[in-house]
Coordinates of C-alpha atoms and ligand atoms in Angstrom, one line a residue:
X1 CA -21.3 18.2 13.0
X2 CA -18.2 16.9 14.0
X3 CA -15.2 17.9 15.7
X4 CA -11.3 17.0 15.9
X5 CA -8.0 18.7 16.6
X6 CA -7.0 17.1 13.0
X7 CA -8.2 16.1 10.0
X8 CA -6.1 13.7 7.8
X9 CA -7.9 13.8 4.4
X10 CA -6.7 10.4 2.8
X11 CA -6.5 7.0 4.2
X12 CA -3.9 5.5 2.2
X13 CA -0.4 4.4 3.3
X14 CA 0.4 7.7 4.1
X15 CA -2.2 8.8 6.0
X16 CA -2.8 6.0 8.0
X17 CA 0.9 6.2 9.1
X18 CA 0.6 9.8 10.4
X19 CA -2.8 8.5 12.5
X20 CA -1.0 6.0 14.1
X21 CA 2.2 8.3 14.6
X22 CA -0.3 11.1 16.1
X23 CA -2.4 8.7 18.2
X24 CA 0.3 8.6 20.3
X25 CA -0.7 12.1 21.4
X26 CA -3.6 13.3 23.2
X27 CA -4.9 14.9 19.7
X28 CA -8.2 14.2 18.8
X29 CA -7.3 13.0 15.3
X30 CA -10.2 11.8 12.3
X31 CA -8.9 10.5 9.1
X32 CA -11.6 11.0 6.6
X33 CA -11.7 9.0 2.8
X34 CA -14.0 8.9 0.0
X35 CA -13.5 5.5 -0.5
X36 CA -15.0 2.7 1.1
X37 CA -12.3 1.0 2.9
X38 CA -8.8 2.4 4.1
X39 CA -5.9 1.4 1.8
X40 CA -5.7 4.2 -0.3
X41 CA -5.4 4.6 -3.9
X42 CA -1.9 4.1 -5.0
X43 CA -1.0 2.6 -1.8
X44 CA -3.2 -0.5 -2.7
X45 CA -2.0 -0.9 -6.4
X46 CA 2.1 -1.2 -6.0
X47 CA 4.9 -3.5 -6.1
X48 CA 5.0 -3.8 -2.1
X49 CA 9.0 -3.2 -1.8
X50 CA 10.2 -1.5 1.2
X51 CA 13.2 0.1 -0.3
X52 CA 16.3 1.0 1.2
X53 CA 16.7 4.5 -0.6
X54 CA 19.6 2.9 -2.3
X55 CA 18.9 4.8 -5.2
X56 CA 16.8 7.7 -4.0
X57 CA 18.4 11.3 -4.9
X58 CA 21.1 11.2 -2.7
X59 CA 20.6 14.1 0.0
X60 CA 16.6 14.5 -0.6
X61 CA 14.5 14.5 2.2
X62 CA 13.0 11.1 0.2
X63 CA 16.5 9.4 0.8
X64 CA 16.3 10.7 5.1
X65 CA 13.3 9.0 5.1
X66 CA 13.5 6.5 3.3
X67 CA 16.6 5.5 5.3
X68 CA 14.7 6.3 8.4
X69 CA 11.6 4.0 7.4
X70 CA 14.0 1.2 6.7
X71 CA 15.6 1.2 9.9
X72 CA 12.1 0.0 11.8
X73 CA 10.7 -1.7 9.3
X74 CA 11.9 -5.2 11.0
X75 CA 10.2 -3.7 14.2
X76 CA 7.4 -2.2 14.0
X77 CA 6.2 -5.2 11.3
X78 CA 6.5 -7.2 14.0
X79 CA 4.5 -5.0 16.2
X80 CA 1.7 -4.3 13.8
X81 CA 2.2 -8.1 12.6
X82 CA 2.3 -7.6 9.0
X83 CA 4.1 -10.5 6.8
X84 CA 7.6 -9.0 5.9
X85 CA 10.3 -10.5 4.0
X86 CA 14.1 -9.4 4.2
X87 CA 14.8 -11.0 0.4
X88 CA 17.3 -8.7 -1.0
X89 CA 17.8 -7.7 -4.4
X90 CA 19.7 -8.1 -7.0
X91 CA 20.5 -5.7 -10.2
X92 CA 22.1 -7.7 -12.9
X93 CA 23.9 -6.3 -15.6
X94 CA 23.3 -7.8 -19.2
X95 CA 24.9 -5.8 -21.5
X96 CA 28.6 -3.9 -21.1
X97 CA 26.2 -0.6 -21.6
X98 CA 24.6 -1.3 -18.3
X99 CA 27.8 -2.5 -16.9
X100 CA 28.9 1.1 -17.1
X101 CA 25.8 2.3 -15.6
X102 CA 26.9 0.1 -11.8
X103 CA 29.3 2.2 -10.5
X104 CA 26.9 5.5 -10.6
X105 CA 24.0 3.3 -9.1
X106 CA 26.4 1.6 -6.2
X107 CA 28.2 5.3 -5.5
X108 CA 24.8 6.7 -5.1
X109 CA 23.6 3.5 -2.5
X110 CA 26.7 4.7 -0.7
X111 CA 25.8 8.7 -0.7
X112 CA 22.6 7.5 0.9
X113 CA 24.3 5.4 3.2
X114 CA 23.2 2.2 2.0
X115 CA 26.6 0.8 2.5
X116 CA 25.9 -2.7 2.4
X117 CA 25.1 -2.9 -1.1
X118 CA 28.0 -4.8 -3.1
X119 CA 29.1 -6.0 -6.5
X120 CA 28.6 -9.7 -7.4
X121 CA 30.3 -11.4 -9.8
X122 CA 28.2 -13.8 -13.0
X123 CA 29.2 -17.1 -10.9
X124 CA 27.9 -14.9 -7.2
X125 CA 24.4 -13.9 -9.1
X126 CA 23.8 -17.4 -10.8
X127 CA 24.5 -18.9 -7.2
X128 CA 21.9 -16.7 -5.6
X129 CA 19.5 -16.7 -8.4
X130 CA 20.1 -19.3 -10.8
X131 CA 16.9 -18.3 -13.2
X132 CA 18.7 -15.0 -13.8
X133 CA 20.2 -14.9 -17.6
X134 CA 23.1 -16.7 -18.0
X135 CA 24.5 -14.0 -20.0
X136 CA 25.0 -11.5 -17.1
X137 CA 28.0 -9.7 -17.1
X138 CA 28.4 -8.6 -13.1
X139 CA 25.4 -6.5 -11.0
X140 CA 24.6 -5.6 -7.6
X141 CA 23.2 -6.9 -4.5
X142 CA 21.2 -4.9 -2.0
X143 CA 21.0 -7.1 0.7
X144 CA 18.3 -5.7 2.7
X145 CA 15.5 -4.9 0.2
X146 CA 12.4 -6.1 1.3
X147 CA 8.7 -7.1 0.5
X148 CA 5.9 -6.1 2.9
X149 CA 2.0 -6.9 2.4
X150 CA 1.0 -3.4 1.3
X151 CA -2.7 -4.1 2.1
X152 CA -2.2 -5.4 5.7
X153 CA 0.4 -2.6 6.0
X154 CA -2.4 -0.1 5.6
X155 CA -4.8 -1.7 7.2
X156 CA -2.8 -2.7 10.9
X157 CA -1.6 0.8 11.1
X158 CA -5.3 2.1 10.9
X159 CA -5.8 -0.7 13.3
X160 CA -3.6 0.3 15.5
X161 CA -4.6 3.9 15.1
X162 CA -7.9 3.3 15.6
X163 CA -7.0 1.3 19.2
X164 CA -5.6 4.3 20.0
X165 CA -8.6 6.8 19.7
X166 CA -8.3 7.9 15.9
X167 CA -11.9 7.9 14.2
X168 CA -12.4 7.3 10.2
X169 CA -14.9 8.5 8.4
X170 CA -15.1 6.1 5.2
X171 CA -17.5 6.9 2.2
X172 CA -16.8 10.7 3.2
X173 CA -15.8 13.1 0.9
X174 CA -14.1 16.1 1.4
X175 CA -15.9 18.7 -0.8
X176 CA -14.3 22.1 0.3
X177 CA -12.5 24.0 3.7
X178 CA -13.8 27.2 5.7
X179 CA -11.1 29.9 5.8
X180 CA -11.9 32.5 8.4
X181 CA -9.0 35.1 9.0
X182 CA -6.5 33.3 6.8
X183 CA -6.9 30.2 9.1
X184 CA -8.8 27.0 8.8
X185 CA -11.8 26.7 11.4
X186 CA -13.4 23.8 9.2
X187 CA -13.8 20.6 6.4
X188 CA -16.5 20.2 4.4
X189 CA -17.6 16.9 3.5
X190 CA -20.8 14.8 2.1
X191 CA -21.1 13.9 5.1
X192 CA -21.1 17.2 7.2
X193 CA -19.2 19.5 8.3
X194 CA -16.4 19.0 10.7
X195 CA -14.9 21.4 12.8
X196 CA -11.2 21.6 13.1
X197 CA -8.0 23.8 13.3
X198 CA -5.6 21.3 11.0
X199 CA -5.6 19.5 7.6
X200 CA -3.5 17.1 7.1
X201 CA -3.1 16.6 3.1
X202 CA -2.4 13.2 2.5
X203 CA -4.9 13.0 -0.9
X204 CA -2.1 11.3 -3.3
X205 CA -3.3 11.7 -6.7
X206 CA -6.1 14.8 -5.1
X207 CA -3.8 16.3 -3.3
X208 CA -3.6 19.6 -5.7
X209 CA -7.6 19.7 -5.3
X210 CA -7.6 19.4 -1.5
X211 CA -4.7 21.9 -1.6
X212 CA -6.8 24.4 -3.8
X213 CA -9.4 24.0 -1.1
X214 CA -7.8 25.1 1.5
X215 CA -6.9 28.2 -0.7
X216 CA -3.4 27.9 -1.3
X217 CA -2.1 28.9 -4.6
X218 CA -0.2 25.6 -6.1
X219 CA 2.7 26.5 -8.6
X220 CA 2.9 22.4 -9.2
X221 CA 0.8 19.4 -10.7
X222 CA -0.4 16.0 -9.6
X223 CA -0.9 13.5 -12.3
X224 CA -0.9 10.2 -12.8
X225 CA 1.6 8.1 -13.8
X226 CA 0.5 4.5 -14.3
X227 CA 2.0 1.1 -13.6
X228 CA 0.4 -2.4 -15.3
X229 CA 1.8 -5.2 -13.6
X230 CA 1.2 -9.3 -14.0
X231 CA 0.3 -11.3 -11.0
X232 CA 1.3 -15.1 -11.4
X233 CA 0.0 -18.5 -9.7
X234 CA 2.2 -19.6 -7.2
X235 CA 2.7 -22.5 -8.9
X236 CA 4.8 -21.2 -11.4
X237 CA 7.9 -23.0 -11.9
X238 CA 10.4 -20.3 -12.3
X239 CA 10.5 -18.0 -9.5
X240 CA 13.5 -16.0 -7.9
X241 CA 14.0 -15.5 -3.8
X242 CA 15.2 -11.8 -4.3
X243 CA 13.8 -8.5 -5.8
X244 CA 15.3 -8.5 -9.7
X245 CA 15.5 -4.4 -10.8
X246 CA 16.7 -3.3 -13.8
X247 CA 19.1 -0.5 -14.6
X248 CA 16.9 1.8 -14.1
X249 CA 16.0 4.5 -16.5
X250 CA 15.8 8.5 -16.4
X251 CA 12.2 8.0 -15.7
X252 CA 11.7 4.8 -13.3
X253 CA 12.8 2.0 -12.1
X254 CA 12.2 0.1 -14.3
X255 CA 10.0 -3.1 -15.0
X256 CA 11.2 -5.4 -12.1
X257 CA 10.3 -9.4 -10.9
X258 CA 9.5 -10.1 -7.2
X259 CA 7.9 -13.0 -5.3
X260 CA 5.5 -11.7 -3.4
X261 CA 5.4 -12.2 0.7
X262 CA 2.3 -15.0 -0.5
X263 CA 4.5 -16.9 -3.1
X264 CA 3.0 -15.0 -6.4
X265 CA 5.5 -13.7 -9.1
X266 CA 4.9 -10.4 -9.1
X267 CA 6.0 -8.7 -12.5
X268 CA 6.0 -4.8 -13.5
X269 CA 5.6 -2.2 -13.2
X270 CA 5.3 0.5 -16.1
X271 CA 5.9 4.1 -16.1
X272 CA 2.9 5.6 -17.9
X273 CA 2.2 9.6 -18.1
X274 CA -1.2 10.3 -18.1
X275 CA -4.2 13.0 -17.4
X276 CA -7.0 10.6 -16.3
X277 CA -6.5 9.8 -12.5
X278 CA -9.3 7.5 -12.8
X279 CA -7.7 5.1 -15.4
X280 CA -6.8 2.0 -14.3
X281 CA -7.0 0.1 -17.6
X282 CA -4.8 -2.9 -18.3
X283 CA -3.2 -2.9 -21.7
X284 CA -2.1 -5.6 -24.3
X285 CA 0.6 -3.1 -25.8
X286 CA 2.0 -2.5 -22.7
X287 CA 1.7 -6.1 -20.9
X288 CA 3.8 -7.4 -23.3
X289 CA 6.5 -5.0 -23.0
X290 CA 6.4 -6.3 -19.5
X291 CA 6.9 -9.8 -20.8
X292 CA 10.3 -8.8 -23.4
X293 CA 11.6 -6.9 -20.6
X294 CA 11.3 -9.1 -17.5
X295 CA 12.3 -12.0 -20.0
X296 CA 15.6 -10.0 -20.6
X297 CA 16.1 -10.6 -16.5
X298 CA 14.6 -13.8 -16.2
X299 CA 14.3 -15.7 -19.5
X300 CA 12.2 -18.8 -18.4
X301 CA 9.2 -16.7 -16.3
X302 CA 6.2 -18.2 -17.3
X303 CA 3.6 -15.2 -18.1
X304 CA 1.5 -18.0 -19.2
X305 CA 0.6 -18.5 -15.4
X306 CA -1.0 -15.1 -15.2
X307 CA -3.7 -15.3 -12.5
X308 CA -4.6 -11.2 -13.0
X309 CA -3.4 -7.7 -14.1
X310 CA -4.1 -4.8 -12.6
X311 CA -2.5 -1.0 -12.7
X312 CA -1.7 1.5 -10.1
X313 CA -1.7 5.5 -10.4
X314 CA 1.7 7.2 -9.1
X315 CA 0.9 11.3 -7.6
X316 CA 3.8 12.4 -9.8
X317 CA 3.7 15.8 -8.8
X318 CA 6.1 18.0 -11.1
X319 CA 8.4 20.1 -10.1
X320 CA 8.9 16.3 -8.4
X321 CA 10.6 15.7 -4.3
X322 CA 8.7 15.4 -1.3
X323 CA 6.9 18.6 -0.1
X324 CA 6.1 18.4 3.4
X325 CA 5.1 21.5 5.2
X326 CA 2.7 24.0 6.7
X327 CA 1.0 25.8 4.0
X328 CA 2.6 28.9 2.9
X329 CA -0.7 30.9 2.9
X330 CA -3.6 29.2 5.0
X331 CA -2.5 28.3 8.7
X332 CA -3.3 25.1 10.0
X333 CA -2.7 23.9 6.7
X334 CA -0.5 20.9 5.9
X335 CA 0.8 19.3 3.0
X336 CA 2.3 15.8 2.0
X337 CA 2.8 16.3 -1.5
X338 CA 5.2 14.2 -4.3
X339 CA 5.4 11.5 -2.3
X340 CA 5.5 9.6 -6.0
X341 CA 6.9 6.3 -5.6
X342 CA 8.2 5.4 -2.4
X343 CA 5.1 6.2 0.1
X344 CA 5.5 2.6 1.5
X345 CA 9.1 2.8 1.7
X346 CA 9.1 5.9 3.5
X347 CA 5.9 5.8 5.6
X348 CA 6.9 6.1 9.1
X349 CA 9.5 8.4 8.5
X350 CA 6.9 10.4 6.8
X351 CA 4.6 10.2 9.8
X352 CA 7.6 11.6 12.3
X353 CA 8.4 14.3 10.1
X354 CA 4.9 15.5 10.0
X355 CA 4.9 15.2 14.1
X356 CA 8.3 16.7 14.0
X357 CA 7.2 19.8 12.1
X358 CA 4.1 20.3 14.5
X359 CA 6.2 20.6 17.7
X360 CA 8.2 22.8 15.5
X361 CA 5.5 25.0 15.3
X362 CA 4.4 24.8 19.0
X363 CA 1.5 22.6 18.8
X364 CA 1.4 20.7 21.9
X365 CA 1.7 17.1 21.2
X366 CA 1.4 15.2 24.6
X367 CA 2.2 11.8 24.9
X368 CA -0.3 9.2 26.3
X369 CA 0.2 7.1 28.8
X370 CA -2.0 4.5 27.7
X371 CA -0.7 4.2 23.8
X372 CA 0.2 0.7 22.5
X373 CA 2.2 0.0 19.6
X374 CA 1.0 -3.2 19.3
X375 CA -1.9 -4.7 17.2
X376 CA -2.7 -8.5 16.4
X377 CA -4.1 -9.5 12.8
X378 CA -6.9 -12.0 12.7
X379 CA -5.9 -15.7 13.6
X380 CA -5.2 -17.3 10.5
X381 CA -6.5 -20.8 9.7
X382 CA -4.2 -21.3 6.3
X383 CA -0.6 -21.9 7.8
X384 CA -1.8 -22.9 10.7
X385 CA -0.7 -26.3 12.3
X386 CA -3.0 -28.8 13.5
X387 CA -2.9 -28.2 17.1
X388 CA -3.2 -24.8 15.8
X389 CA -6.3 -25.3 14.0
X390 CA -8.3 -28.0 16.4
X391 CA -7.6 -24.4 18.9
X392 CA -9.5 -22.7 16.3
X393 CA -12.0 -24.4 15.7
X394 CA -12.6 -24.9 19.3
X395 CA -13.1 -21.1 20.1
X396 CA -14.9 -20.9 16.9
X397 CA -16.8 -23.3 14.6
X398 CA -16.6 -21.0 11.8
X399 CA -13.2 -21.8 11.4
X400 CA -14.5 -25.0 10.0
X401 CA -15.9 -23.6 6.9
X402 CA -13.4 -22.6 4.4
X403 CA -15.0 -20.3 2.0
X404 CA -11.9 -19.7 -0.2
X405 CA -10.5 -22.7 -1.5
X406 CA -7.5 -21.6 -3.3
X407 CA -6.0 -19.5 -0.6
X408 CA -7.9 -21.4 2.5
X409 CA -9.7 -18.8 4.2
X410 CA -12.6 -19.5 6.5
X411 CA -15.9 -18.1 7.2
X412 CA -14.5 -17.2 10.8
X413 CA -12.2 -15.0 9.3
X414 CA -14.4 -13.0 7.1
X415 CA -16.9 -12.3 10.6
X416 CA -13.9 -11.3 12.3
X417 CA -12.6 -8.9 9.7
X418 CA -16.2 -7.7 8.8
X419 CA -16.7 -6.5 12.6
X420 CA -12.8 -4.8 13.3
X421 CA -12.3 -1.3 13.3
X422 CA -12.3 0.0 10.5
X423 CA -14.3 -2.8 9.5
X424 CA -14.2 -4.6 6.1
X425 CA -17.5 -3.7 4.4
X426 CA -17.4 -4.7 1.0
X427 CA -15.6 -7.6 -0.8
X428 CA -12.4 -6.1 -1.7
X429 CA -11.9 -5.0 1.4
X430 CA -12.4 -8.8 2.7
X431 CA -9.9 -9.6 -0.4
X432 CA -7.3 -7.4 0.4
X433 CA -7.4 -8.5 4.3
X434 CA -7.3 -12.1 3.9
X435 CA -6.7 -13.1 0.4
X436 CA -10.3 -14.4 0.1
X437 CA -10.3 -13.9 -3.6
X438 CA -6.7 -13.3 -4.6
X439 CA -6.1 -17.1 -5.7
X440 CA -5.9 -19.3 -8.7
X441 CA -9.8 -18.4 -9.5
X442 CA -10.1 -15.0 -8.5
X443 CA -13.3 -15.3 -6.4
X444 CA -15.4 -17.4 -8.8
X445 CA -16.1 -19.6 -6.2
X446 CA -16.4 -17.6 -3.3
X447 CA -17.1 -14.3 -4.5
X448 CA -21.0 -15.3 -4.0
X449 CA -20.2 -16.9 -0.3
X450 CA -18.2 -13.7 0.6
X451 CA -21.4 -11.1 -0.2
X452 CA -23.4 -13.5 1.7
X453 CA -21.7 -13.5 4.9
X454 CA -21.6 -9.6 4.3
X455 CA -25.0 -9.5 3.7
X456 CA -26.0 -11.6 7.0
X457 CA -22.9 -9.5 9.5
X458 CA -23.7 -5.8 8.0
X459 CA -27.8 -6.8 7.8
X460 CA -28.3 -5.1 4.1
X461 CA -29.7 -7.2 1.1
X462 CA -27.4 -8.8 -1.1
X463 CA -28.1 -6.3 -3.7
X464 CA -26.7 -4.0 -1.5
X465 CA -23.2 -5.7 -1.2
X466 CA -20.5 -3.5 -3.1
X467 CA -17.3 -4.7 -5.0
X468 CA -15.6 -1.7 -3.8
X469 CA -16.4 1.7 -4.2
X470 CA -20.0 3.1 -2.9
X471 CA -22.3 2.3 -5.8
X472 CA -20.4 -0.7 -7.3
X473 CA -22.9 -3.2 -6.7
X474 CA -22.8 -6.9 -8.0
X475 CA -26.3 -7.6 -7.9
X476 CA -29.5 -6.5 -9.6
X477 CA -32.0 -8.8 -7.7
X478 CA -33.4 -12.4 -7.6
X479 CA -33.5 -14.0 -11.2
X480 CA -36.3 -16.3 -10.2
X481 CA -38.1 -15.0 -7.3
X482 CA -35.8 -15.5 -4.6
X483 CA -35.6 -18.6 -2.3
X484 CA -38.9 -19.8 -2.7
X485 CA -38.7 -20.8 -6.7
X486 CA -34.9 -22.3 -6.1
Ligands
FAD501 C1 2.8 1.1 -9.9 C2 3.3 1.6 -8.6 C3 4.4 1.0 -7.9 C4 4.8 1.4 -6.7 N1 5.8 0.7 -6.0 C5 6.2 1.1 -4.8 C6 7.0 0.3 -4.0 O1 7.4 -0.8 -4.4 N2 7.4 0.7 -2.8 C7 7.0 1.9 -2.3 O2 7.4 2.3 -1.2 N3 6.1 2.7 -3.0 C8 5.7 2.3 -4.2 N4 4.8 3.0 -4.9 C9 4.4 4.3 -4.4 C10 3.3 4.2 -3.3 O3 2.3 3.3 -3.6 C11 2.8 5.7 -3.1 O4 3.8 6.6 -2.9 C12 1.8 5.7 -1.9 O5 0.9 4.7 -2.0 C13 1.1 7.0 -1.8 O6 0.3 6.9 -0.7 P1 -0.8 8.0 -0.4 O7 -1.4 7.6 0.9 O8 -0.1 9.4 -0.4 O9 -1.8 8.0 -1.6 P2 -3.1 7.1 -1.9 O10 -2.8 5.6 -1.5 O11 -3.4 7.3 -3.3 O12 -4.2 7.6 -0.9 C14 -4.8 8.8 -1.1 C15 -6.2 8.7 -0.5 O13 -6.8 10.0 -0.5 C16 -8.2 9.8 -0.8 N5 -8.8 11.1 -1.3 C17 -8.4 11.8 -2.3 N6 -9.2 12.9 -2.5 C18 -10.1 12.9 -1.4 C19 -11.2 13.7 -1.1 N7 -11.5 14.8 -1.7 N8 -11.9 13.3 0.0 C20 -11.6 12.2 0.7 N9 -10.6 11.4 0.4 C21 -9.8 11.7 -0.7 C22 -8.3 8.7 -1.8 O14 -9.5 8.1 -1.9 C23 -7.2 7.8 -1.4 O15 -7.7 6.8 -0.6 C24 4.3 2.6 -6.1 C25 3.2 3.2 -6.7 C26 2.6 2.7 -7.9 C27 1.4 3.3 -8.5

């Protein structure tokens, strides 16, 4: 049985921003996830802007945050040291249709008080971004777009959360809530029960089922709304600096180009209405609308340089807007729904909110005096210098064995993130914190060295090494005996 002041159900970008904002308190705080690694669902499978709110409904509580987010980006990056990239971004204008579309977009950056977004002349835009099609008519530049590492993002604030007292509870499902006298008194999970007096619902895509659970009555939906996106090789010869948005359309934003805070084109994403919120199919249909679209932007981007696809699953809840509240019905209750497609964007804002509207309801939220804001990511041995790397490898051979070539991570590395808290236990959740895996090859060559350092560190057989989610194993067993017959 377990106990804790507050349960955050959902360890994605959301609800590891709200641990961290809450560890500041003296709260005993557990986040609990079915999945195997923190990182979410939808907040692992994005395009990794940090928007402005330029273009959110102007006067939403989405745009305050947004806004709010933006503001300590540039800090708190630094103190959770996540890569970050101020690149701008730039919204050209091809036909005299879209031309007509600017001044809406550029009075609503100004209604949001984005009010350093400007127009740029054909000769301005070709001098920022000369790949950009030479047929543009005018566009606008929003200087401070951004890129972030959406994985590390996650990850360092449950880091840092984590330094400061929060507990996960990975693999751990939550399967149903005990209502006594209209209030919550517990979570029930496959992993126990754990006693509690708050729910946090931060469940994305699940948040209507979690909701249910706790026995409110939902009058909205959660489903998904899928994005396919292309992932090129850095080398790729035509790349752009800034973010390159459409004119965005009733429904999204639009299929958009990026470089990435690693140097990969990024290219995508769709807007796909679906029911299953387990699909994350890749289609040719819709891949190549990604092609004639971004080639509209960008004519010479080489798609031919793919090094993967992948999808991501938006919560579109409908009626859609942030809902962030107490439950109307069940106290102790608390729900982070429609946060659709700008949960990076608006992350910390999100988490102050939700500490905002606990005070407002007189829970006592005490600061600590020994909270620290700050957490360091593992050394790094790619981008390193060499006085850098002899230190390295001084305070640890390991560093001398690079086990991914194409993005030059070494077997150091993978120890170190294996044995953090929480701890990378399966070989996505090594890929997504060092790139082990996210190069040219994908892992061919050291997917097989990365199970067998997490076979050796978590002492489990190799066919017990997982891809990713509990159950998705890579192995079946020796084909010849083991080491005896090799
Ligand atoms: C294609 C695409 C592009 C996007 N681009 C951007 C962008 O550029 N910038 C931006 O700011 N935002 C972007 N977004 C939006 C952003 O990714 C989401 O708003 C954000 O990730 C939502 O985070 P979350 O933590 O609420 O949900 P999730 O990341 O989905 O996390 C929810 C977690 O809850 C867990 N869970 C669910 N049910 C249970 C249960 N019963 N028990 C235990 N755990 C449970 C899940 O396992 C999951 O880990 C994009 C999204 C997509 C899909």
């Amino acid at each position: 049985m377990y106990q804790a002041d507050v349960v955050i159900v959902g360890a994605g970008v959301v609800g590891c921003a709200i641990a961290r904002e809450l560890s500041r308190y003296d709260l005993q705080v557990l986040v609990v996830d079915k999945r195997d690694d923190v990182g979410g669902d939808a907040s692992k499978s994005n395009s990794s802007i940090a928007i402005t709110g330029f273009d959110c409904p102007p006067g939403s509580l989405e745009a305050r945050l947004c806004h709010e987010t933006r503001a300590r980006f540039d800090h708190v990056t630094k103190e959770l040291d996540v890569p970050f990239r101020v690149c701008g971004a730039l919204m050209p204008a091809i036909t005299p249709e879209q031309m007509e579309r600017l001044p809406a977009i550029y009075d609503e950056a100004m209604a949001n008080g984005v009010t350093d977004v400007v127009y740029l002349t054909p000769e301005e835009i070709l001098a920022k971004e000369p790949e950009i099609n030479p047929a543009v008519l005018g566009g606008l530049y929003i200087p401070r777009e951004a890129v972030i590492d959406p994985f590390l993002y996650v990850v360092a604030l449950a880091e840092n959360a984590a330094a400061n007292g929060v507990k996960f509870l990975l693999r751990c499902e939550v399967t149903g809530m005990t209502v006594e006298n209209g209030a919550i008194t517990a979570v029930e999970t496959t992993q126990g029960t754990i006693r509690t007096k708050y729910v946090i619902n931060a469940a994305g895509l699940y948040g209507d089922e979690i909701a249910r659970m706790a026995g409110e009555e939902i009058d909205y939906t959660v489903k998904p709304r899928k994005g396919q996106f292309f992932i090129l090789d850095r080398s790729t010869p035509c790349k752009t600096e800034a973010v390159i948005y459409p004119i965005p359309t009733p429904t999204s934003r639009g299929k958009l180009l990026l470089q990435t805070v690693h140097g990969n084109m990024l290219l995508g994403p769709t807007a796909e209405d679906g029911e299953d919120k387990t699909d994350h199919s890749t289609t040719a249909e819709e891949l190549a609308g990604i092609e004639r679209d971004c080639r509209q932007l960008v004519p010479n981007i080489r798609v031919s340089d793919t090094i993967t696809q992948y999808s991501g699953l938006r919560p579109n809840r409908t009626p859609a807007g942030f809902h962030i509240a107490f439950g109307e019905k069940t106290a102790g209750y608390f729900e982070v729904g429609g946060v659709r497609s700008t949960g990076v964007s608006c992350s910390l804002g999100i988490a102050r909110y939700v500490a905002d509207q606990f005070r407002a309801a007189g829970v006592e939220l005490r600061e600590k005096e020994d909270f620290s804001p700050i957490r360091r990511g593992i050394p790094r041995f790619a981008g390193a210098d060499n006085e850098k790397r002899e230190q390295l490898l001084a305070e640890d051979p390991l560093y001398g064995r690079i086990i991914c070539r194409c993005e030059t991570v070494t077997e150091a590395e993978i120890v170190q993130a294996i044995h953090r808290d929480p701890p990378a236990t399966t070989v996505d959740a090594v890929k997504r914190r060092l790139r082990a895996g996210m190069g040219r090859c994908q892992g061919g060559f050291c997917g097989p060295k990365v199970m067998e350092i997490l076979s050796r560190e978590l002492g489990i057989p190799m066919e017990q090494v997982e891809k990713n989610l509990p159950g998705s194993y890579l192995t079946t067993g020796p084909v010849r005996g083991g080491k005896e017959d090799a």
